[in-house]
Amino acid sequence: MTAKSDLEIARAADCRPIAEIAAKLDIPFENLVPFGHDKAKVSLDYAASLKDRPDGKLVLVTAINPTPAGEGKTTTTVGLGDALNRIGKRTTICLREPSLGPCFGMKGGAAGGGYAQVVPMEDINLHFTGDFHAITTAHNLLAAMVDNHLHWGNALGIDPRRIVWRRVMDMNDRALRDIAIGLGGTANGVVRESGFDITVASEIMAIFCLAEDLADLERRLGEIVVAYRTDDTPVTARDLKADGAMAVLLRQALAPNLVQTLENNPALVHGGPFANIAHGCNSMVATKTALKLADYVVTEAGFGADLGAEKFFDIKCRKGGLKPDAAVVVATIRALKMHGGVGREALGQEDAEAVSRGCANLARHVENVKKGFGVPVVVAVNRFSADTQAEFEAVKTACATMEVEAVLCEHWAKGSAGTEALAHAVVGLVEAGTADFQPIYPDAMPLLDKIRAVAQKVYRADDVVADKRVRDQLAAFEAAGYGDLPVCMAKTQYSFSTDPAARGAPTGFRIPVREVRLSAGAGFVVALTGEIMTMPGLPSHPAAEKIGISREGWIDGLF
Amino acid sequence: MTAKSDLEIARAADCRPIAEIAAKLDIPFENLVPFGHDKAKVSLDYAASLKDRPDGKLVLVTAINPTPAGEGKTTTTVGLGDALNRIGKRTTICLREPSLGPCFGMKGGAAGGGYAQVVPMEDINLHFTGDFHAITTAHNLLAAMVDNHLHWGNALGIDPRRIVWRRVMDMNDRALRDIAIGLGGTANGVVRESGFDITVASEIMAIFCLAEDLADLERRLGEIVVAYRTDDTPVTARDLKADGAMAVLLRQALAPNLVQTLENNPALVHGGPFANIAHGCNSMVATKTALKLADYVVTEAGFGADLGAEKFFDIKCRKGGLKPDAAVVVATIRALKMHGGVGREALGQEDAEAVSRGCANLARHVENVKKGFGVPVVVAVNRFSADTQAEFEAVKTACATMEVEAVLCEHWAKGSAGTEALAHAVVGLVEAGTADFQPIYPDAMPLLDKIRAVAQKVYRADDVVADKRVRDQLAAFEAAGYGDLPVCMAKTQYSFSTDPAARGAPTGFRIPVREVRLSAGAGFVVALTGEIMTMPGLPSHPAAEKIGISREGWIDGLF
């Protein structure tokens, strides 16, 4: 174990000029749009020019249900990518861009950790290449055009009480969750209630991450439903003639961002939708570009496999025609102990039995990915210093029962040297060619049945519960031609059930569907199973209070 | 006259790689932070390393009071810069960055016109290098921290009714002018009234444009007064510990942006504060960096010389220790006709007498700059195709009386070939060395007397009118230690008086001061003499409706 902090390691990184990183993928410099000397966008024209090349192998990194003990999905993705490069496979990783707002709240930055990081981490966590700003602007332009339309006579007949398009800001700002706008007299428009979400919750973020190219992006932007009339018919962004201007605002952003790992391997970091009300994966453009450029592409999905992997498979892979070749399910001994009933305070004590019990959570995810989706699995145990051999043996024993390999990973402390075994295991799985991916439900199934399929086959719930209002709404979506869309489940990330405290592998529960929402541009129907916070707040002492520029010109306090 | 549109000309531009443009100023490539291949930031470290070099000559481009007929300050700045380069003077122009919001409203983009443009015009008008997004984010982080402080117990004792820090968005969105925030229950903070301004109206924009360097920026950010307590004492951004994080958000943005003119000459385009509630000039960092890099620096100030030049001199030059060497006052025959009483519909008819009458407006500006501020002047007549020789002779005659040269300029149609005479005239003025710049009032004068000095010496008002509330507020600012600050006049741009319809050179009027506001971070006291709109709205058919991406991949409708 190293004594250096993530920040010290990142600052000591030997960052290579981005043209050198691009050269590893044979991308000519003129096809890069540089942002400084260590970041670049890969031009969309160049990405499009690759379309006849064969695809590389696609590997998903997912995880058990998160606990306060931590899992390390991003570090494992970085470590696996570096290790695949180390053993001679031309590999690119694909990650989500972090949101700026939360950096100033509780959590600080997010770009891996230890010796498994992407750099420049400070830039990636701040403005990066401006993608989120572009999404924020496009979103708010549409909002301004909705209110402007009301102000100038409402020719489209929008019901001002049924405007579903809010505004966004990449900031944790609870005071903007619920607001009244248009106050102060007739010159200021029509008074109504509205609010702000954080930018990652914007439907435009989801659209951005599912669009195949600029034309598809513009088409999807036009499909966005912003409001309803009193006769229940939808009003779209296209009706407001906002789609073209939004596409113009997003044109540059849609090109994927190339950065590097600490080991100077290529990383595409692009897009970052929520993993609850959206699908939680990096952009389709980045993943597809990476598949054309590399032999192996390692990507991650948000939260645990019940949410992240399920959406990666049922939404992103289905829509994009992607065929994943293997999956890595990440666990930590500490987190398995928590799933086995140990409290946070006792995580430091050896408890192989609790680990064995906690493997019930791991086993369910593994089975879902392997059997439910047909994607072969290897389990990565992300090592912490206090883990014991007996505890790891407990995981190995459990994995043997699941007929998957468990590999100890030390990328945090050792970089790719600590993930070489995982890389070999992944290559073995991929080369065995056993993957036979299929989504968990077909396009043609009624929407409520799709929700039920996920609940029963993935979560192992007894059933779903939906009152008449929800069923009527789903029927209305189907009547309006949206019945073929996949569903996007908004559920707590902490449990298979909707009870965040139910760790392990709970049974005997039902999934209540409280509300359903149409994301017509993104192309899915969101099923909300609990309160989902789409605008976080700041803590009593936000991280921002300690962030500043040091005398040496470094950024202090961000990590 | 060319038949090509601005857009066609810009698209046909032979844009050189930005490293070539930087090489013209001997900036090594490693000191650039590239944004694509045609834009770059000049690193702050490099800018600081130039501090012992002698300064180049500083030339301000200002104008008569604007009319609907147009003046062409930006095109003249570009044309003059190109012509100075053409006659062998190493010259850089310094311009403001355009605001993104208005592009989608009425006006389209702004980056010069005809053969006097800066490119890439589409990028410059959209996200450019993200400076405005950074300013928006820093502003809104502070706002979130204010409301967060209230939510968590208000230890600083802020009076929630006296929070003066609003939020900003780079968008025309009238529905956000007046809003109620914190609705929806205790989890969402404290209910209060607030609103959004457009980003260019942010005090952070003014700070950004007056800061000498990053340390000065951070210090000024800390000085921002966000609210008052019930005992009238101010609460600052520093009290909230927001200054460091804001500086981190602005760190990259503060480096000036290098682009090029159509003739491949360097242009620094950086910062863009309002010219009414703020001082309306590009950043201090850009101007000072340009002065170290070039023999001549040509810059412009917002609105007419009564507002723009006065603030450039009394705020920017005073604070930055700048010594302008010459000024260009731009006029058009058409606009002078309007100042001479001709209506918009009759502008096409020759009327030399009206031009002569309208020169009263020009004469007052010229006298102010020459005698009031001690800066020698040349008048640039920006030619339109319908102008006649008799009309131009009328201007020449008037200028002879003012003892200044009037030069006909055709940069719009001919580029630098059309401004060579102006360049020679400017060099003549500069080399004569007659400049003896001084501000119009000293630092030590009471604030109301400073307002009066501007009103009487620049506007030629009989007096100022301020009621007890305003006078008490000014006294309070002085008691709190802000008495040495300059004043920033917020007045209509269309007239020397506060009546926008009073063209020409009105007399016999007084300047009512309705309200005064402290911009402690920017370092000035704003005196509002009328309703100033700080959040524009969109027109009934916003430009956004016609903006889109063409089949060829061009952006349509932006210009």
PDB file of N, CA and C in Angstrom, chain A residues 32 34-37 127 133 137 140-141 148 151-152 167 169 171 173-175 177-183 187-188 196 241 244-245 249 251 538-540 544-545 547 553, chain B residues 32 34-37 127 133 137 140-141 148 151-152 167 169 171 173-175 177-183 187-188 196 241 244-245 249 251 538-540 544-545 547 553:
ATOM      1  N   LEU A  32      -8.124  15.500 -34.070  1.00  0.00           N
ATOM      2  CA  LEU A  32      -8.362  15.856 -32.669  1.00  0.00           C
ATOM      3  C   LEU A  32      -8.757  17.321 -32.592  1.00  0.00           C
ATOM      4  N   PRO A  34      -8.055  19.787 -29.846  1.00  0.00           N
ATOM      5  CA  PRO A  34      -7.372  19.840 -28.553  1.00  0.00           C
ATOM      6  C   PRO A  34      -8.038  20.802 -27.565  1.00  0.00           C
ATOM      7  N   PHE A  35      -8.012  20.425 -26.313  1.00  0.00           N
ATOM      8  CA  PHE A  35      -8.390  21.312 -25.200  1.00  0.00           C
ATOM      9  C   PHE A  35      -7.193  21.303 -24.262  1.00  0.00           C
ATOM     10  N   GLY A  36      -6.353  22.302 -24.383  1.00  0.00           N
ATOM     11  CA  GLY A  36      -5.082  22.261 -23.681  1.00  0.00           C
ATOM     12  C   GLY A  36      -4.206  21.199 -24.321  1.00  0.00           C
ATOM     13  N   HIS A  37      -3.165  20.794 -23.587  1.00  0.00           N
ATOM     14  CA  HIS A  37      -2.205  19.850 -24.157  1.00  0.00           C
ATOM     15  C   HIS A  37      -2.482  18.417 -23.740  1.00  0.00           C
ATOM     16  N   HIS A 127     -14.446  22.129 -15.327  1.00  0.00           N
ATOM     17  CA  HIS A 127     -15.207  22.403 -16.559  1.00  0.00           C
ATOM     18  C   HIS A 127     -14.944  21.386 -17.666  1.00  0.00           C
ATOM     19  N   HIS A 133     -21.736  22.105 -19.572  1.00  0.00           N
ATOM     20  CA  HIS A 133     -22.203  23.488 -19.767  1.00  0.00           C
ATOM     21  C   HIS A 133     -23.054  23.573 -21.033  1.00  0.00           C
ATOM     22  N   THR A 137     -26.955  24.610 -21.133  1.00  0.00           N
ATOM     23  CA  THR A 137     -27.414  25.724 -21.963  1.00  0.00           C
ATOM     24  C   THR A 137     -28.526  25.288 -22.912  1.00  0.00           C
ATOM     25  N   ASN A 140     -31.722  24.826 -20.928  1.00  0.00           N
ATOM     26  CA  ASN A 140     -32.349  26.068 -20.473  1.00  0.00           C
ATOM     27  C   ASN A 140     -32.839  26.937 -21.623  1.00  0.00           C
ATOM     28  N   LEU A 141     -32.236  26.784 -22.806  1.00  0.00           N
ATOM     29  CA  LEU A 141     -32.781  27.474 -23.975  1.00  0.00           C
ATOM     30  C   LEU A 141     -34.196  26.959 -24.248  1.00  0.00           C
ATOM     31  N   ASN A 148     -41.330  31.678 -23.072  1.00  0.00           N
ATOM     32  CA  ASN A 148     -41.485  32.746 -24.046  1.00  0.00           C
ATOM     33  C   ASN A 148     -42.736  32.526 -24.906  1.00  0.00           C
ATOM     34  N   HIS A 151     -45.682  33.560 -22.982  1.00  0.00           N
ATOM     35  CA  HIS A 151     -45.721  35.025 -22.867  1.00  0.00           C
ATOM     36  C   HIS A 151     -46.291  35.678 -24.112  1.00  0.00           C
ATOM     37  N   TRP A 152     -45.959  35.125 -25.274  1.00  0.00           N
ATOM     38  CA  TRP A 152     -46.365  35.760 -26.527  1.00  0.00           C
ATOM     39  C   TRP A 152     -47.672  35.201 -27.074  1.00  0.00           C
ATOM     40  N   ARG A 167     -35.883  23.564 -15.458  1.00  0.00           N
ATOM     41  CA  ARG A 167     -34.557  24.076 -15.837  1.00  0.00           C
ATOM     42  C   ARG A 167     -33.485  23.263 -15.116  1.00  0.00           C
ATOM     43  N   MET A 169     -29.172  23.147 -13.634  1.00  0.00           N
ATOM     44  CA  MET A 169     -27.935  23.835 -13.268  1.00  0.00           C
ATOM     45  C   MET A 169     -26.980  22.761 -12.753  1.00  0.00           C
ATOM     46  N   MET A 171     -25.113  22.220 -10.283  1.00  0.00           N
ATOM     47  CA  MET A 171     -24.838  22.788  -8.959  1.00  0.00           C
ATOM     48  C   MET A 171     -25.762  22.105  -7.954  1.00  0.00           C
ATOM     49  N   ASP A 173     -28.098  22.847  -5.314  1.00  0.00           N
ATOM     50  CA  ASP A 173     -28.750  24.088  -4.881  1.00  0.00           C
ATOM     51  C   ASP A 173     -30.207  23.806  -4.543  1.00  0.00           C
ATOM     52  N   ARG A 174     -30.410  23.388  -3.299  1.00  0.00           N
ATOM     53  CA  ARG A 174     -31.756  22.951  -2.893  1.00  0.00           C
ATOM     54  C   ARG A 174     -32.809  24.043  -3.010  1.00  0.00           C
ATOM     55  N   ALA A 175     -32.406  25.292  -2.879  1.00  0.00           N
ATOM     56  CA  ALA A 175     -33.387  26.382  -2.911  1.00  0.00           C
ATOM     57  C   ALA A 175     -34.045  26.513  -4.282  1.00  0.00           C
ATOM     58  N   ARG A 177     -35.097  23.824  -6.035  1.00  0.00           N
ATOM     59  CA  ARG A 177     -35.918  22.637  -6.338  1.00  0.00           C
ATOM     60  C   ARG A 177     -37.349  23.010  -6.705  1.00  0.00           C
ATOM     61  N   ASP A 178     -37.892  23.885  -5.925  1.00  0.00           N
ATOM     62  CA  ASP A 178     -39.279  24.299  -6.109  1.00  0.00           C
ATOM     63  C   ASP A 178     -39.324  25.811  -6.114  1.00  0.00           C
ATOM     64  N   ILE A 179     -39.683  26.384  -7.248  1.00  0.00           N
ATOM     65  CA  ILE A 179     -39.692  27.843  -7.332  1.00  0.00           C
ATOM     66  C   ILE A 179     -40.945  28.310  -8.055  1.00  0.00           C
ATOM     67  N   ALA A 180     -41.284  29.573  -7.840  1.00  0.00           N
ATOM     68  CA  ALA A 180     -42.349  30.208  -8.621  1.00  0.00           C
ATOM     69  C   ALA A 180     -41.672  31.201  -9.556  1.00  0.00           C
ATOM     70  N   ILE A 181     -41.984  31.132 -10.851  1.00  0.00           N
ATOM     71  CA  ILE A 181     -41.327  31.993 -11.839  1.00  0.00           C
ATOM     72  C   ILE A 181     -42.344  32.942 -12.465  1.00  0.00           C
ATOM     73  N   GLY A 182     -41.829  33.922 -13.176  1.00  0.00           N
ATOM     74  CA  GLY A 182     -42.696  34.864 -13.874  1.00  0.00           C
ATOM     75  C   GLY A 182     -43.353  35.890 -12.968  1.00  0.00           C
ATOM     76  N   LEU A 183     -42.825  36.044 -11.764  1.00  0.00           N
ATOM     77  CA  LEU A 183     -43.381  37.042 -10.842  1.00  0.00           C
ATOM     78  C   LEU A 183     -43.012  38.455 -11.309  1.00  0.00           C
ATOM     79  N   ALA A 187     -44.714  41.982 -17.756  1.00  0.00           N
ATOM     80  CA  ALA A 187     -43.509  42.012 -18.590  1.00  0.00           C
ATOM     81  C   ALA A 187     -42.629  40.803 -18.340  1.00  0.00           C
ATOM     82  N   ASN A 188     -42.842  40.141 -17.219  1.00  0.00           N
ATOM     83  CA  ASN A 188     -41.984  39.016 -16.850  1.00  0.00           C
ATOM     84  C   ASN A 188     -42.595  37.653 -17.168  1.00  0.00           C
ATOM     85  N   PHE A 196     -35.576  23.684 -10.662  1.00  0.00           N
ATOM     86  CA  PHE A 196     -34.326  23.272 -11.303  1.00  0.00           C
ATOM     87  C   PHE A 196     -33.947  21.872 -10.840  1.00  0.00           C
ATOM     88  N   LYS A 241     -39.861  24.680 -32.282  1.00  0.00           N
ATOM     89  CA  LYS A 241     -38.727  24.972 -33.179  1.00  0.00           C
ATOM     90  C   LYS A 241     -37.436  25.214 -32.408  1.00  0.00           C
ATOM     91  N   GLY A 244     -33.268  22.647 -33.538  1.00  0.00           N
ATOM     92  CA  GLY A 244     -32.082  23.032 -34.311  1.00  0.00           C
ATOM     93  C   GLY A 244     -31.088  23.817 -33.473  1.00  0.00           C
ATOM     94  N   ALA A 245     -31.577  24.793 -32.739  1.00  0.00           N
ATOM     95  CA  ALA A 245     -30.682  25.621 -31.925  1.00  0.00           C
ATOM     96  C   ALA A 245     -30.044  24.793 -30.808  1.00  0.00           C
ATOM     97  N   LEU A 249     -26.018  24.049 -30.144  1.00  0.00           N
ATOM     98  CA  LEU A 249     -25.328  24.212 -28.855  1.00  0.00           C
ATOM     99  C   LEU A 249     -24.566  22.954 -28.448  1.00  0.00           C
ATOM    100  N   ARG A 251     -23.351  20.611 -30.652  1.00  0.00           N
ATOM    101  CA  ARG A 251     -22.593  20.058 -31.767  1.00  0.00           C
ATOM    102  C   ARG A 251     -21.158  19.705 -31.396  1.00  0.00           C
ATOM    103  N   LEU A 538     -26.364  21.212  -0.565  1.00  0.00           N
ATOM    104  CA  LEU A 538     -25.020  21.234   0.000  1.00  0.00           C
ATOM    105  C   LEU A 538     -25.089  20.856   1.475  1.00  0.00           C
ATOM    106  N   PRO A 539     -24.047  20.232   2.017  1.00  0.00           N
ATOM    107  CA  PRO A 539     -24.021  19.940   3.455  1.00  0.00           C
ATOM    108  C   PRO A 539     -23.764  21.220   4.266  1.00  0.00           C
ATOM    109  N   SER A 540     -23.840  21.100   5.601  1.00  0.00           N
ATOM    110  CA  SER A 540     -23.701  22.305   6.425  1.00  0.00           C
ATOM    111  C   SER A 540     -22.332  22.946   6.237  1.00  0.00           C
ATOM    112  N   ALA A 544     -16.703  23.173  -0.770  1.00  0.00           N
ATOM    113  CA  ALA A 544     -16.279  24.441  -1.374  1.00  0.00           C
ATOM    114  C   ALA A 544     -15.549  25.333  -0.378  1.00  0.00           C
ATOM    115  N   GLU A 545     -15.901  25.240   0.903  1.00  0.00           N
ATOM    116  CA  GLU A 545     -15.266  26.111   1.902  1.00  0.00           C
ATOM    117  C   GLU A 545     -13.768  25.871   2.005  1.00  0.00           C
ATOM    118  N   ILE A 547     -11.924  24.593  -0.650  1.00  0.00           N
ATOM    119  CA  ILE A 547     -11.299  24.565  -1.973  1.00  0.00           C
ATOM    120  C   ILE A 547     -10.672  25.921  -2.268  1.00  0.00           C
ATOM    121  N   GLY A 553       0.089  27.291  -6.842  1.00  0.00           N
ATOM    122  CA  GLY A 553      -0.787  27.279  -8.009  1.00  0.00           C
ATOM    123  C   GLY A 553      -1.590  25.994  -8.166  1.00  0.00           C
TER     124      GLY A 553
ATOM    125  N   LEU B  32       0.707  28.331 -24.910  1.00  0.00           N
ATOM    126  CA  LEU B  32      -0.700  28.400 -25.325  1.00  0.00           C
ATOM    127  C   LEU B  32      -1.452  27.225 -24.716  1.00  0.00           C
ATOM    128  N   PRO B  34      -4.385  25.354 -26.128  1.00  0.00           N
ATOM    129  CA  PRO B  34      -5.222  25.341 -27.327  1.00  0.00           C
ATOM    130  C   PRO B  34      -6.671  24.928 -27.048  1.00  0.00           C
ATOM    131  N   PHE B  35      -7.581  25.523 -27.766  1.00  0.00           N
ATOM    132  CA  PHE B  35      -8.988  25.106 -27.798  1.00  0.00           C
ATOM    133  C   PHE B  35      -9.300  24.892 -29.268  1.00  0.00           C
ATOM    134  N   GLY B  36      -9.208  23.656 -29.698  1.00  0.00           N
ATOM    135  CA  GLY B  36      -9.288  23.386 -31.117  1.00  0.00           C
ATOM    136  C   GLY B  36      -8.018  23.902 -31.784  1.00  0.00           C
ATOM    137  N   HIS B  37      -8.076  24.056 -33.104  1.00  0.00           N
ATOM    138  CA  HIS B  37      -6.873  24.437 -33.841  1.00  0.00           C
ATOM    139  C   HIS B  37      -6.819  25.927 -34.122  1.00  0.00           C
ATOM    140  N   HIS B 127     -20.009  28.703 -27.348  1.00  0.00           N
ATOM    141  CA  HIS B 127     -19.367  28.457 -26.036  1.00  0.00           C
ATOM    142  C   HIS B 127     -17.960  29.026 -25.940  1.00  0.00           C
ATOM    143  N   HIS B 133     -19.323  30.401 -19.117  1.00  0.00           N
ATOM    144  CA  HIS B 133     -19.840  29.286 -18.327  1.00  0.00           C
ATOM    145  C   HIS B 133     -19.143  29.230 -16.972  1.00  0.00           C
ATOM    146  N   THR B 137     -20.977  29.670 -13.397  1.00  0.00           N
ATOM    147  CA  THR B 137     -20.865  28.644 -12.365  1.00  0.00           C
ATOM    148  C   THR B 137     -20.352  29.233 -11.054  1.00  0.00           C
ATOM    149  N   ASN B 140     -23.125  31.237  -9.420  1.00  0.00           N
ATOM    150  CA  ASN B 140     -24.211  30.434  -8.850  1.00  0.00           C
ATOM    151  C   ASN B 140     -23.744  29.565  -7.686  1.00  0.00           C
ATOM    152  N   LEU B 141     -22.457  29.234  -7.650  1.00  0.00           N
ATOM    153  CA  LEU B 141     -21.934  28.549  -6.460  1.00  0.00           C
ATOM    154  C   LEU B 141     -22.077  29.462  -5.243  1.00  0.00           C
ATOM    155  N   ASN B 148     -27.612  28.013   1.226  1.00  0.00           N
ATOM    156  CA  ASN B 148     -27.234  26.885   2.075  1.00  0.00           C
ATOM    157  C   ASN B 148     -26.926  27.355   3.495  1.00  0.00           C
ATOM    158  N   HIS B 151     -30.100  27.892   5.269  1.00  0.00           N
ATOM    159  CA  HIS B 151     -30.737  26.609   5.553  1.00  0.00           C
ATOM    160  C   HIS B 151     -30.148  25.954   6.794  1.00  0.00           C
ATOM    161  N   TRP B 152     -28.838  26.074   6.958  1.00  0.00           N
ATOM    162  CA  TRP B 152     -28.165  25.375   8.052  1.00  0.00           C
ATOM    163  C   TRP B 152     -28.023  26.234   9.299  1.00  0.00           C
ATOM    164  N   ARG B 167     -28.949  35.078  -8.870  1.00  0.00           N
ATOM    165  CA  ARG B 167     -28.281  34.060  -9.681  1.00  0.00           C
ATOM    166  C   ARG B 167     -28.173  34.560 -11.116  1.00  0.00           C
ATOM    167  N   MET B 169     -27.668  33.420 -15.515  1.00  0.00           N
ATOM    168  CA  MET B 169     -27.731  32.436 -16.592  1.00  0.00           C
ATOM    169  C   MET B 169     -27.398  33.184 -17.883  1.00  0.00           C
ATOM    170  N   MET B 171     -28.542  33.541 -20.813  1.00  0.00           N
ATOM    171  CA  MET B 171     -29.759  33.209 -21.563  1.00  0.00           C
ATOM    172  C   MET B 171     -30.723  34.391 -21.425  1.00  0.00           C
ATOM    173  N   ASP B 173     -34.143  35.130 -20.578  1.00  0.00           N
ATOM    174  CA  ASP B 173     -35.218  34.339 -19.975  1.00  0.00           C
ATOM    175  C   ASP B 173     -35.992  35.186 -18.968  1.00  0.00           C
ATOM    176  N   ARG B 174     -36.966  35.921 -19.502  1.00  0.00           N
ATOM    177  CA  ARG B 174     -37.674  36.888 -18.666  1.00  0.00           C
ATOM    178  C   ARG B 174     -38.398  36.258 -17.484  1.00  0.00           C
ATOM    179  N   ALA B 175     -38.803  34.992 -17.616  1.00  0.00           N
ATOM    180  CA  ALA B 175     -39.555  34.351 -16.535  1.00  0.00           C
ATOM    181  C   ALA B 175     -38.715  34.171 -15.278  1.00  0.00           C
ATOM    182  N   ARG B 177     -36.680  36.605 -14.112  1.00  0.00           N
ATOM    183  CA  ARG B 177     -36.315  37.903 -13.531  1.00  0.00           C
ATOM    184  C   ARG B 177     -36.707  37.999 -12.064  1.00  0.00           C
ATOM    185  N   ASP B 178     -37.899  37.578 -11.798  1.00  0.00           N
ATOM    186  CA  ASP B 178     -38.442  37.672 -10.441  1.00  0.00           C
ATOM    187  C   ASP B 178     -39.002  36.318 -10.075  1.00  0.00           C
ATOM    188  N   ILE B 179     -38.396  35.672  -9.087  1.00  0.00           N
ATOM    189  CA  ILE B 179     -38.852  34.332  -8.720  1.00  0.00           C
ATOM    190  C   ILE B 179     -38.920  34.212  -7.203  1.00  0.00           C
ATOM    191  N   ALA B 180     -39.682  33.219  -6.761  1.00  0.00           N
ATOM    192  CA  ALA B 180     -39.673  32.861  -5.342  1.00  0.00           C
ATOM    193  C   ALA B 180     -38.980  31.519  -5.235  1.00  0.00           C
ATOM    194  N   ILE B 181     -38.000  31.428  -4.342  1.00  0.00           N
ATOM    195  CA  ILE B 181     -37.213  30.193  -4.225  1.00  0.00           C
ATOM    196  C   ILE B 181     -37.425  29.546  -2.861  1.00  0.00           C
ATOM    197  N   GLY B 182     -36.973  28.321  -2.728  1.00  0.00           N
ATOM    198  CA  GLY B 182     -37.063  27.630  -1.438  1.00  0.00           C
ATOM    199  C   GLY B 182     -38.463  27.140  -1.107  1.00  0.00           C
ATOM    200  N   LEU B 183     -39.332  27.066  -2.131  1.00  0.00           N
ATOM    201  CA  LEU B 183     -40.690  26.570  -1.889  1.00  0.00           C
ATOM    202  C   LEU B 183     -40.658  25.051  -1.664  1.00  0.00           C
ATOM    203  N   ALA B 187     -37.156  21.051   3.714  1.00  0.00           N
ATOM    204  CA  ALA B 187     -35.981  20.415   3.117  1.00  0.00           C
ATOM    205  C   ALA B 187     -35.404  21.251   1.991  1.00  0.00           C
ATOM    206  N   ASN B 188     -36.193  22.174   1.465  1.00  0.00           N
ATOM    207  CA  ASN B 188     -35.766  22.961   0.314  1.00  0.00           C
ATOM    208  C   ASN B 188     -35.249  24.346   0.689  1.00  0.00           C
ATOM    209  N   PHE B 196     -32.908  35.906 -11.470  1.00  0.00           N
ATOM    210  CA  PHE B 196     -31.717  35.678 -12.301  1.00  0.00           C
ATOM    211  C   PHE B 196     -31.444  36.915 -13.158  1.00  0.00           C
ATOM    212  N   LYS B 241     -16.738  31.816   2.969  1.00  0.00           N
ATOM    213  CA  LYS B 241     -15.627  30.951   2.532  1.00  0.00           C
ATOM    214  C   LYS B 241     -15.849  30.437   1.106  1.00  0.00           C
ATOM    215  N   GLY B 244     -12.309  31.016  -2.403  1.00  0.00           N
ATOM    216  CA  GLY B 244     -11.323  30.070  -2.941  1.00  0.00           C
ATOM    217  C   GLY B 244     -11.918  29.191  -4.023  1.00  0.00           C
ATOM    218  N   ALA B 245     -13.086  28.635  -3.757  1.00  0.00           N
ATOM    219  CA  ALA B 245     -13.717  27.746  -4.738  1.00  0.00           C
ATOM    220  C   ALA B 245     -14.107  28.521  -5.996  1.00  0.00           C
ATOM    221  N   LEU B 249     -12.804  27.882  -9.894  1.00  0.00           N
ATOM    222  CA  LEU B 249     -13.679  27.772 -11.069  1.00  0.00           C
ATOM    223  C   LEU B 249     -13.266  28.730 -12.188  1.00  0.00           C
ATOM    224  N   ARG B 251     -10.076  29.922 -12.646  1.00  0.00           N
ATOM    225  CA  ARG B 251      -8.628  29.914 -12.854  1.00  0.00           C
ATOM    226  C   ARG B 251      -8.249  29.810 -14.323  1.00  0.00           C
ATOM    227  N   LEU B 538     -36.879  37.021 -24.722  1.00  0.00           N
ATOM    228  CA  LEU B 538     -36.824  36.639 -26.131  1.00  0.00           C
ATOM    229  C   LEU B 538     -37.966  37.331 -26.871  1.00  0.00           C
ATOM    230  N   PRO B 539     -37.778  37.635 -28.146  1.00  0.00           N
ATOM    231  CA  PRO B 539     -38.874  38.205 -28.937  1.00  0.00           C
ATOM    232  C   PRO B 539     -39.919  37.128 -29.273  1.00  0.00           C
ATOM    233  N   SER B 540     -41.029  37.552 -29.877  1.00  0.00           N
ATOM    234  CA  SER B 540     -42.099  36.584 -30.141  1.00  0.00           C
ATOM    235  C   SER B 540     -41.632  35.474 -31.068  1.00  0.00           C
ATOM    236  N   ALA B 544     -33.570  31.717 -32.346  1.00  0.00           N
ATOM    237  CA  ALA B 544     -33.347  30.283 -32.128  1.00  0.00           C
ATOM    238  C   ALA B 544     -34.222  29.422 -33.035  1.00  0.00           C
ATOM    239  N   GLU B 545     -35.412  29.916 -33.371  1.00  0.00           N
ATOM    240  CA  GLU B 545     -36.320  29.119 -34.212  1.00  0.00           C
ATOM    241  C   GLU B 545     -35.726  28.826 -35.586  1.00  0.00           C
ATOM    242  N   ILE B 547     -32.284  28.741 -36.121  1.00  0.00           N
ATOM    243  CA  ILE B 547     -30.903  28.256 -36.004  1.00  0.00           C
ATOM    244  C   ILE B 547     -30.897  26.736 -36.099  1.00  0.00           C
ATOM    245  N   GLY B 553     -23.236  20.637 -42.611  1.00  0.00           N
ATOM    246  CA  GLY B 553     -22.591  20.713 -41.306  1.00  0.00           C
ATOM    247  C   GLY B 553     -22.322  22.130 -40.832  1.00  0.00           C
TER     248      GLY B 553
END
